[in-house]
mmCIF file of C-alpha atoms in Angstrom:
data_model
loop_
_atom_site.group_PDB
_atom_site.id
_atom_site.type_symbol
_atom_site.label_atom_id
_atom_site.label_comp_id
_atom_site.label_asym_id
_atom_site.label_seq_id
_atom_site.Cartn_x
_atom_site.Cartn_y
_atom_site.Cartn_z
ATOM 1 C CA MET W 1 0.000 0.000 0.000
ATOM 2 C CA SER W 2 1.398 3.377 -0.969
ATOM 3 C CA VAL W 3 1.512 6.131 1.618
ATOM 4 C CA VAL W 4 0.367 9.568 0.522
ATOM 5 C CA SER W 5 2.762 12.159 1.899
ATOM 6 C CA ARG W 6 1.208 15.025 3.778
ATOM 7 C CA ARG W 7 2.195 18.579 2.906
ATOM 8 C CA SER W 8 3.484 20.945 5.578
ATOM 9 C CA LEU W 9 5.180 24.302 5.792
ATOM 10 C CA ASP W 10 8.338 22.542 6.986
ATOM 11 C CA GLU W 11 8.569 20.628 3.723
ATOM 12 C CA PRO W 12 11.942 21.308 2.046
ATOM 13 C CA GLY W 13 11.545 23.488 -1.006
ATOM 14 C CA LEU W 14 7.915 24.404 -0.335
ATOM 15 C CA ALA W 15 8.571 28.161 -0.145
ATOM 16 C CA ASP W 16 10.602 28.011 -3.361
ATOM 17 C CA GLU W 17 7.809 26.057 -5.035
ATOM 18 C CA PHE W 18 5.218 28.667 -4.121
ATOM 19 C CA LEU W 19 7.552 31.471 -5.251
ATOM 20 C CA ARG W 20 7.978 29.719 -8.604
ATOM 21 C CA LEU W 21 4.217 29.318 -8.993
ATOM 22 C CA VAL W 22 3.430 32.978 -8.327
ATOM 23 C CA GLY W 23 6.400 34.068 -10.428
ATOM 24 C CA ASP W 24 5.125 31.983 -13.357
ATOM 25 C CA GLY W 25 1.606 33.352 -12.968
ATOM 26 C CA ASP W 26 0.316 29.863 -12.176
ATOM 27 C CA GLU W 27 -2.877 30.684 -10.313
ATOM 28 C CA TYR W 28 -4.159 27.117 -10.358
ATOM 29 C CA GLY W 29 -0.920 25.664 -9.050
ATOM 30 C CA ALA W 30 -0.704 28.255 -6.247
ATOM 31 C CA VAL W 31 -4.307 27.669 -5.199
ATOM 32 C CA ASP W 32 -3.841 23.887 -5.340
ATOM 33 C CA LEU W 33 -0.799 24.176 -3.091
ATOM 34 C CA VAL W 34 -2.475 26.228 -0.365
ATOM 35 C CA THR W 35 -5.631 24.110 -0.409
ATOM 36 C CA ALA W 36 -3.523 20.962 -0.110
ATOM 37 C CA LEU W 37 -1.888 22.463 2.958
ATOM 38 C CA LEU W 38 -5.317 23.198 4.426
ATOM 39 C CA ASP W 39 -6.457 19.647 3.681
ATOM 40 C CA ASP W 40 -3.433 18.322 5.525
ATOM 41 C CA GLY W 41 -4.233 20.323 8.647
ATOM 42 C CA VAL W 42 -1.958 23.345 8.351
ATOM 43 C CA PRO W 43 -3.611 26.275 10.191
ATOM 44 C CA PRO W 44 -4.808 28.967 7.753
ATOM 45 C CA GLN W 45 -3.055 31.653 9.804
ATOM 46 C CA ARG W 46 0.293 29.988 9.182
ATOM 47 C CA ILE W 47 -0.353 29.718 5.442
ATOM 48 C CA MET W 48 -1.224 33.409 5.313
ATOM 49 C CA ILE W 49 1.755 34.620 7.330
ATOM 50 C CA ASP W 50 4.541 32.132 6.720
ATOM 51 C CA LEU W 51 3.876 31.241 3.096
ATOM 52 C CA ILE W 52 1.910 34.010 1.376
ATOM 53 C CA ALA W 53 3.261 37.026 3.275
ATOM 54 C CA GLY W 54 6.746 35.511 3.422
ATOM 55 C CA THR W 55 6.761 34.940 -0.315
ATOM 56 C CA GLN W 56 5.611 38.505 -0.930
ATOM 57 C CA VAL W 57 8.693 39.765 0.909
ATOM 58 C CA ARG W 58 10.851 37.696 -1.422
ATOM 59 C CA VAL W 59 8.967 39.062 -4.445
ATOM 60 C CA GLY W 60 9.794 42.603 -3.330
ATOM 61 C CA GLU W 61 13.444 41.696 -2.863
ATOM 62 C CA LEU W 62 13.632 40.192 -6.352
ATOM 63 C CA TRP W 63 12.192 43.377 -7.835
ATOM 64 C CA ALA W 64 14.623 45.555 -5.873
ATOM 65 C CA ALA W 65 17.536 43.426 -7.093
ATOM 66 C CA ASN W 66 16.337 43.916 -10.701
ATOM 67 C CA GLU W 67 15.834 40.179 -11.097
ATOM 68 C CA TRP W 68 12.076 40.604 -11.634
ATOM 69 C CA SER W 69 10.342 43.300 -13.647
ATOM 70 C CA VAL W 70 7.557 45.476 -12.275
ATOM 71 C CA ALA W 71 5.101 43.539 -14.433
ATOM 72 C CA ARG W 72 6.210 40.190 -13.013
ATOM 73 C CA GLU W 73 6.088 41.547 -9.466
ATOM 74 C CA HIS W 74 2.534 42.800 -10.010
ATOM 75 C CA ALA W 75 1.455 39.515 -11.595
ATOM 76 C CA ALA W 76 2.936 37.550 -8.688
ATOM 77 C CA THR W 77 1.113 39.772 -6.194
ATOM 78 C CA ALA W 78 -2.158 39.094 -7.993
ATOM 79 C CA ILE W 79 -1.563 35.332 -7.734
ATOM 80 C CA SER W 80 -0.784 35.684 -4.020
ATOM 81 C CA GLU W 81 -4.069 37.523 -3.601
ATOM 82 C CA ARG W 82 -5.912 34.675 -5.324
ATOM 83 C CA ALA W 83 -4.205 32.136 -3.067
ATOM 84 C CA LEU W 84 -5.172 34.191 -0.025
ATOM 85 C CA ALA W 85 -8.770 34.339 -1.247
ATOM 86 C CA ALA W 86 -8.759 30.553 -1.621
ATOM 87 C CA VAL W 87 -7.619 30.109 1.964
ATOM 88 C CA ALA W 88 -10.216 32.607 3.204
ATOM 89 C CA ALA W 89 -12.991 30.857 1.294
ATOM 90 C CA ARG W 90 -12.272 27.640 3.204
ATOM 91 C CA THR W 91 -12.529 29.275 6.624
ATOM 92 C CA ASN W 92 -15.792 30.674 7.947
ATOM 93 C CA VAL W 93 -15.750 32.084 11.489
ATOM 94 C CA ARG W 94 -18.788 33.829 12.950
ATOM 95 C CA PRO W 95 -18.002 37.203 14.559
ATOM 96 C CA THR W 96 -17.712 37.095 18.347
ATOM 97 C CA ARG W 97 -15.744 40.287 18.909
ATOM 98 C CA GLY W 98 -16.344 43.833 17.711
ATOM 99 C CA ARG W 99 -16.256 45.489 14.299
ATOM 100 C CA VAL W 100 -13.052 46.710 12.664
ATOM 101 C CA THR W 101 -12.489 48.873 9.606
ATOM 102 C CA ILE W 102 -9.272 48.176 7.714
ATOM 103 C CA ALA W 103 -7.880 50.563 5.104
ATOM 104 C CA CYS W 104 -4.752 51.799 3.407
ATOM 105 C CA VAL W 105 -4.237 55.536 3.831
ATOM 106 C CA ASP W 106 -4.856 57.891 0.933
ATOM 107 C CA GLY W 107 -2.190 57.305 -1.727
ATOM 108 C CA GLU W 108 -1.111 53.912 -0.356
ATOM 109 C CA TRP W 109 -1.534 51.123 -2.915
ATOM 110 C CA HIS W 110 0.074 48.146 -1.133
ATOM 111 C CA ALA W 111 -3.142 46.362 -0.194
ATOM 112 C CA LEU W 112 -2.029 42.734 0.223
ATOM 113 C CA PRO W 113 -0.664 43.175 3.786
ATOM 114 C CA THR W 114 -3.934 44.771 4.875
ATOM 115 C CA ARG W 115 -5.918 42.006 3.184
ATOM 116 C CA ILE W 116 -3.932 39.440 5.143
ATOM 117 C CA LEU W 117 -4.693 41.387 8.326
ATOM 118 C CA ALA W 118 -8.387 41.401 7.421
ATOM 119 C CA GLU W 119 -8.465 37.627 7.040
ATOM 120 C CA MET W 120 -6.465 37.098 10.230
ATOM 121 C CA LEU W 121 -8.908 39.237 12.199
ATOM 122 C CA ARG W 122 -11.886 37.414 10.694
ATOM 123 C CA LEU W 123 -10.375 34.162 11.919
ATOM 124 C CA ASP W 124 -10.063 35.728 15.366
ATOM 125 C CA GLY W 125 -13.777 36.551 15.475
ATOM 126 C CA TRP W 126 -13.919 40.161 14.294
ATOM 127 C CA ARG W 127 -16.479 41.560 11.893
ATOM 128 C CA VAL W 128 -14.275 43.144 9.257
ATOM 129 C CA ASP W 129 -14.924 45.969 6.803
ATOM 130 C CA PHE W 130 -11.996 45.795 4.369
ATOM 131 C CA LEU W 131 -11.808 49.018 2.350
ATOM 132 C CA GLY W 132 -8.646 48.196 0.418
ATOM 133 C CA ALA W 133 -6.038 50.496 -1.075
ATOM 134 C CA ASN W 134 -5.918 54.287 -1.388
ATOM 135 C CA VAL W 135 -8.875 55.298 0.782
ATOM 136 C CA PRO W 136 -9.423 59.095 0.824
ATOM 137 C CA GLY W 137 -9.759 60.440 4.355
ATOM 138 C CA PRO W 138 -13.248 61.988 3.941
ATOM 139 C CA HIS W 139 -14.588 58.716 2.507
ATOM 140 C CA LEU W 140 -13.102 56.799 5.417
ATOM 141 C CA VAL W 141 -14.770 59.099 7.937
ATOM 142 C CA THR W 142 -18.107 58.789 6.142
ATOM 143 C CA HIS W 143 -17.811 55.005 6.404
ATOM 144 C CA LEU W 144 -17.101 55.283 10.137
ATOM 145 C CA HIS W 145 -20.228 57.346 10.719
ATOM 146 C CA GLN W 146 -22.278 54.859 8.702
ATOM 147 C CA THR W 147 -20.991 51.702 10.383
ATOM 148 C CA GLY W 148 -19.722 52.685 13.854
ATOM 149 C CA PRO W 149 -16.728 50.338 14.149
ATOM 150 C CA ASP W 150 -14.875 49.714 17.399
ATOM 151 C CA VAL W 151 -11.470 50.299 15.842
ATOM 152 C CA VAL W 152 -9.781 51.419 12.624
ATOM 153 C CA ALA W 153 -6.653 49.667 11.369
ATOM 154 C CA LEU W 154 -4.665 51.967 9.067
ATOM 155 C CA SER W 155 -1.778 50.822 6.890
ATOM 156 C CA CYS W 156 1.026 53.049 5.633
ATOM 157 C CA MET W 157 3.866 51.254 3.860
ATOM 158 C CA ILE W 158 5.648 54.295 2.408
ATOM 159 C CA ALA W 159 6.739 57.240 4.551
ATOM 160 C CA THR W 160 5.685 59.809 1.943
ATOM 161 C CA ARG W 161 2.101 59.063 2.999
ATOM 162 C CA LEU W 162 2.694 60.094 6.623
ATOM 163 C CA PRO W 163 1.010 63.526 6.309
ATOM 164 C CA ARG W 164 -2.095 61.839 4.897
ATOM 165 C CA ALA W 165 -1.895 59.164 7.578
ATOM 166 C CA HIS W 166 -1.835 61.938 10.169
ATOM 167 C CA ALA W 167 -4.949 63.507 8.681
ATOM 168 C CA ALA W 168 -6.751 60.154 8.658
ATOM 169 C CA ILE W 169 -5.761 59.325 12.239
ATOM 170 C CA THR W 170 -6.878 62.757 13.439
ATOM 171 C CA ALA W 171 -10.223 62.399 11.657
ATOM 172 C CA CYS W 172 -10.820 58.906 13.052
ATOM 173 C CA ARG W 173 -10.102 60.006 16.602
ATOM 174 C CA ALA W 174 -12.359 63.041 16.139
ATOM 175 C CA ALA W 175 -15.093 60.594 15.136
ATOM 176 C CA GLY W 176 -14.516 58.752 18.402
ATOM 177 C CA VAL W 177 -12.891 55.662 16.880
ATOM 178 C CA PRO W 178 -9.478 54.516 18.172
ATOM 179 C CA VAL W 179 -6.762 53.720 15.636
ATOM 180 C CA ILE W 180 -4.175 50.959 15.412
ATOM 181 C CA ALA W 181 -1.501 51.750 12.834
ATOM 182 C CA GLY W 182 0.706 49.372 10.883
ATOM 183 C CA GLY W 183 3.211 49.276 8.063
ATOM 184 C CA ARG W 184 6.869 50.148 7.666
ATOM 185 C CA GLY W 185 5.944 53.701 6.637
ATOM 186 C CA PHE W 186 5.476 54.458 10.350
ATOM 187 C CA GLY W 187 9.177 53.844 10.916
ATOM 188 C CA PRO W 188 11.204 51.411 13.025
ATOM 189 C CA GLY W 189 9.055 50.159 15.876
ATOM 190 C CA GLY W 190 6.230 52.405 14.655
ATOM 191 C CA ARG W 191 8.014 55.419 16.126
ATOM 192 C CA TYR W 192 6.117 57.912 13.959
ATOM 193 C CA ALA W 193 2.700 56.424 14.718
ATOM 194 C CA GLN W 194 2.676 57.938 18.222
ATOM 195 C CA HIS W 195 3.731 61.342 16.844
ATOM 196 C CA LEU W 196 0.743 61.204 14.522
ATOM 197 C CA GLY W 197 -1.721 60.343 17.284
ATOM 198 C CA ALA W 198 -2.368 56.616 16.771
ATOM 199 C CA ASP W 199 -3.597 54.716 19.832
ATOM 200 C CA ALA W 200 -1.426 51.690 19.067
ATOM 201 C CA TRP W 201 0.919 50.256 16.479
ATOM 202 C CA ALA W 202 1.612 46.694 15.329
ATOM 203 C CA ALA W 203 4.566 45.363 13.381
ATOM 204 C CA GLY W 204 2.438 42.893 11.443
ATOM 205 C CA ALA W 205 -0.860 41.057 11.207
ATOM 206 C CA GLU W 206 -0.114 38.619 14.027
ATOM 207 C CA GLU W 207 0.869 41.383 16.427
ATOM 208 C CA ALA W 208 -2.213 43.387 15.484
ATOM 209 C CA VAL W 209 -4.475 40.392 16.192
ATOM 210 C CA GLN W 210 -2.850 39.916 19.585
ATOM 211 C CA ARG W 211 -3.004 43.620 20.416
ATOM 212 C CA LEU W 212 -6.709 43.870 19.588
ATOM 213 C CA ALA W 213 -7.511 40.672 21.496
ATOM 214 C CA ARG W 214 -6.402 42.125 24.819
ATOM 215 C CA ASN W 215 -6.624 45.477 26.593
ATOM 216 C CA TRP W 216 -8.653 47.060 23.825
ATOM 217 C CA PRO W 217 -9.844 49.707 23.459
ATOM 218 C CA PRO W 218 -6.936 51.562 25.055
ATOM 219 C CA TYR W 219 -7.487 54.103 27.755
ATOM 220 C CA SER W 220 -8.455 57.452 26.292
ATOM 221 C CA GLN W 221 -5.434 59.701 26.109
ATOM 222 C CA ASP W 222 -4.321 62.811 24.277
ATOM 223 C CA PRO W 223 -1.794 61.971 21.540
ATOM 224 C CA GLN W 224 1.724 63.286 22.058
ATOM 225 C CA LEU W 225 2.026 65.100 18.772
ATOM 226 C CA SER W 226 5.415 66.267 17.576
ATOM 227 C CA ALA W 227 5.989 70.004 17.734
ATOM 228 C CA PHE W 228 7.494 69.852 14.249
ATOM 229 C CA LEU W 229 4.508 68.601 12.284
ATOM 230 C CA GLY W 230 4.038 70.766 9.204
ATOM 231 C CA ASP W 231 6.599 73.471 9.996
ATOM 232 C CA GLU W 232 7.818 76.220 7.654
ATOM 233 C CA GLU W 233 10.401 74.112 5.835
ATOM 234 C CA TYR W 234 7.921 71.320 5.176
ATOM 235 C CA THR W 235 5.393 73.812 3.866
ATOM 236 C CA TYR W 236 7.927 75.372 1.506
ATOM 237 C CA VAL W 237 9.010 72.019 0.055
ATOM 238 C CA VAL W 238 5.417 70.887 -0.504
ATOM 239 C CA ARG W 239 4.256 74.159 -2.059
ATOM 240 C CA ASN W 240 7.274 74.338 -4.370
ATOM 241 C CA ARG W 241 7.412 70.619 -5.219
ATOM 242 C CA GLY W 242 6.976 71.062 -8.976
ATOM 243 C CA GLY W 243 9.610 73.769 -9.252
ATOM 244 C CA LEU W 244 12.097 71.852 -7.127
ATOM 245 C CA ILE W 245 11.743 68.795 -9.358
ATOM 246 C CA SER W 246 11.907 70.614 -12.716
ATOM 247 C CA THR W 247 14.868 72.769 -11.678
ATOM 248 C CA ALA W 248 16.680 69.742 -10.290
ATOM 249 C CA MET W 249 16.151 67.890 -13.585
ATOM 250 C CA SER W 250 17.649 70.809 -15.518
ATOM 251 C CA ARG W 251 20.662 71.029 -13.218
ATOM 252 C CA LEU W 252 21.080 67.270 -13.247
ATOM 253 C CA THR W 253 21.315 67.289 -17.051
ATOM 254 C CA GLU W 254 24.072 69.905 -16.867
ATOM 255 C CA ALA W 255 26.018 68.211 -14.073
ATOM 256 C CA TYR W 256 25.580 64.635 -15.277
ATOM 257 C CA PRO W 257 26.289 64.600 -19.045
ATOM 258 C CA ALA W 258 25.263 60.957 -19.454
ATOM 259 C CA MET W 259 21.639 62.091 -19.143
ATOM 260 C CA ARG W 260 21.841 63.775 -22.542
ATOM 261 C CA ASP W 261 21.798 60.331 -24.147
ATOM 262 C CA TYR W 262 18.786 59.115 -22.144
ATOM 263 C CA ASN W 263 15.701 58.015 -24.042
ATOM 264 C CA GLN W 264 12.237 59.195 -22.970
ATOM 265 C CA ARG W 265 11.636 56.189 -20.735
ATOM 266 C CA GLN W 266 14.915 56.834 -18.888
ATOM 267 C CA LEU W 267 14.117 60.537 -18.546
ATOM 268 C CA ASP W 268 10.676 59.744 -17.155
ATOM 269 C CA SER W 269 12.203 57.309 -14.675
ATOM 270 C CA THR W 270 14.751 59.904 -13.568
ATOM 271 C CA ALA W 271 12.024 62.511 -13.089
ATOM 272 C CA GLU W 272 10.117 59.996 -10.978
ATOM 273 C CA ASP W 273 13.222 59.434 -8.854
ATOM 274 C CA MET W 274 13.610 63.187 -8.366
ATOM 275 C CA ALA W 275 9.973 63.385 -7.287
ATOM 276 C CA HIS W 276 10.604 60.638 -4.729
ATOM 277 C CA ILE W 277 13.589 62.575 -3.368
ATOM 278 C CA VAL W 278 11.458 65.667 -2.810
ATOM 279 C CA ASP W 279 8.530 63.690 -1.380
ATOM 280 C CA PHE W 280 10.652 61.724 1.096
ATOM 281 C CA LEU W 281 12.407 64.926 2.125
ATOM 282 C CA ALA W 282 8.995 66.482 2.810
ATOM 283 C CA ALA W 283 7.938 63.455 4.870
ATOM 284 C CA ALA W 284 11.144 63.628 6.896
ATOM 285 C CA LEU W 285 10.568 67.313 7.563
ATOM 286 C CA TYR W 286 6.962 66.620 8.552
ATOM 287 C CA VAL W 287 7.938 64.349 11.429
ATOM 288 C CA SER W 288 11.367 65.944 11.959
ATOM 289 C CA GLU W 289 13.138 62.605 11.496
ATOM 290 C CA SER W 290 16.099 62.548 9.120
ATOM 291 C CA GLN W 291 16.049 58.735 9.140
ATOM 292 C CA VAL W 292 12.944 58.812 6.951
ATOM 293 C CA PHE W 293 15.062 60.432 4.245
ATOM 294 C CA THR W 294 18.405 58.717 4.805
ATOM 295 C CA ASP W 295 16.866 55.231 4.771
ATOM 296 C CA PHE W 296 15.135 56.108 1.509
ATOM 297 C CA VAL W 297 18.410 57.283 -0.035
ATOM 298 C CA ALA W 298 20.238 54.105 1.010
ATOM 299 C CA TRP W 299 17.459 51.941 -0.453
ATOM 300 C CA THR W 300 17.305 53.969 -3.664
ATOM 301 C CA ASP W 301 21.077 53.719 -4.036
ATOM 302 C CA SER W 302 20.930 49.917 -3.915
ATOM 303 C CA VAL W 303 17.981 49.765 -6.336
ATOM 304 C CA LEU W 304 19.628 52.109 -8.862
ATOM 305 C CA GLN W 305 22.968 50.313 -8.719
ATOM 306 C CA ALA W 306 21.173 47.005 -9.364
ATOM 307 C CA ARG W 307 19.912 48.664 -12.561
ATOM 308 C CA GLY W 308 23.331 49.898 -13.623
ATOM 309 C CA VAL W 309 22.911 53.523 -12.542
ATOM 310 C CA PRO W 310 26.175 54.807 -10.992
ATOM 311 C CA PRO W 311 26.088 56.350 -7.494
ATOM 312 C CA VAL W 312 27.215 59.712 -8.864
ATOM 313 C CA ALA W 313 23.818 60.170 -10.528
ATOM 314 C CA LEU W 314 21.958 59.972 -7.222
ATOM 315 C CA ARG W 315 24.529 62.162 -5.499
ATOM 316 C CA VAL W 316 24.209 64.855 -8.153
ATOM 317 C CA GLY W 317 20.423 64.600 -7.888
ATOM 318 C CA LEU W 318 20.561 65.301 -4.145
ATOM 319 C CA GLU W 319 22.927 68.211 -4.715
ATOM 320 C CA SER W 320 20.594 69.713 -7.319
ATOM 321 C CA VAL W 321 17.754 69.760 -4.797
ATOM 322 C CA GLN W 322 19.994 70.979 -1.988
ATOM 323 C CA ALA W 323 21.178 73.944 -4.053
ATOM 324 C CA GLN W 324 17.596 75.204 -4.115
ATOM 325 C CA LEU W 325 17.120 74.847 -0.357
ATOM 326 C CA ARG W 326 20.243 76.527 0.990
ATOM 327 C CA ASP W 327 18.078 78.910 3.052
ATOM 328 C CA TYR W 328 16.451 75.975 4.868
ATOM 329 C CA PRO W 329 18.936 74.474 7.347
ATOM 330 C CA THR W 330 16.997 71.367 8.387
ATOM 331 C CA ALA W 331 16.324 70.311 4.799
ATOM 332 C CA THR W 332 19.943 71.012 3.878
ATOM 333 C CA ALA W 333 21.194 68.896 6.783
ATOM 334 C CA MET W 334 18.911 66.016 5.777
ATOM 335 C CA LEU W 335 20.145 66.129 2.191
ATOM 336 C CA THR W 336 23.731 66.110 3.414
ATOM 337 C CA ALA W 337 23.016 63.135 5.666
ATOM 338 C CA GLY W 338 21.324 61.357 2.769
ATOM 339 C CA ALA W 339 24.320 61.887 0.482
ATOM 340 C CA ALA W 340 26.523 60.290 3.141
ATOM 341 C CA ARG W 341 24.503 57.051 2.806
ATOM 342 C CA ILE W 342 25.407 56.632 -0.884
ATOM 343 C CA LYS W 343 28.028 53.926 -1.336
#
């Protein structure tokens, strides 16, 4: 009699197999794999966190290393979402806790982590309203008034969205709904979440589930807002964003002659990079944390070098922005610190 082997997350090569399936756009294979794991008794929470979320981290790393294109990364994410939906469809838990609204802040498009959180909270007995990516603040508040949730979970994966996250958190609290924040956009250990008035922060879906399962809602308290939110330098950078970018592009062309041979796609990509520089600088000024900007520069340096762009291009780009902000000492210091992170 033959023995049918059971599948488990400890199976050698399983993570690589799932990565190959999502990378090849094999929806049926990915769904078959996760359902086989469910059939063999693997808890759905572990499939969501260890396999699907873990694989998504690897997908992002492959894109950053220029081993996968943007198109392949997006296609793989879509397959991961289908696999997650297949796991969710096999698990039906009646709500026994309160009601939670889950949303990405305005301008935030990374919805898969929040979808995983939504399914994890459903499994823990919450009634979940999942609003998805890029939820405008006024629409979020309208939903809160219509549904009256016990808590809002807000995701911010990119620090440039921090001002909008602040507006959303403030509006939620004004509506009487406490907020738990999540996502790397809130900084190491969620350090910026407290500055922006969030009631709690969680590093990931599992921590959020645990945090909401005990001692919630938190005691009412006034948020300890940073004194530097939206100061003069931040306001100047935001109001002059277009001019800073266009002038920097002109100066970059003069200082970096290789740009004269760029095709339109390369020029558009460079302009996008310059926009990111200005936007991350603005976010850093908003919370008065230079690490927001310096971490971005270090990451951008590695991504550009993986694509064959020499470090001098990024350095000249920073200098072209800095030359326009010489009357703003905090911004100038952040740009200097960012340049020091270029290898």
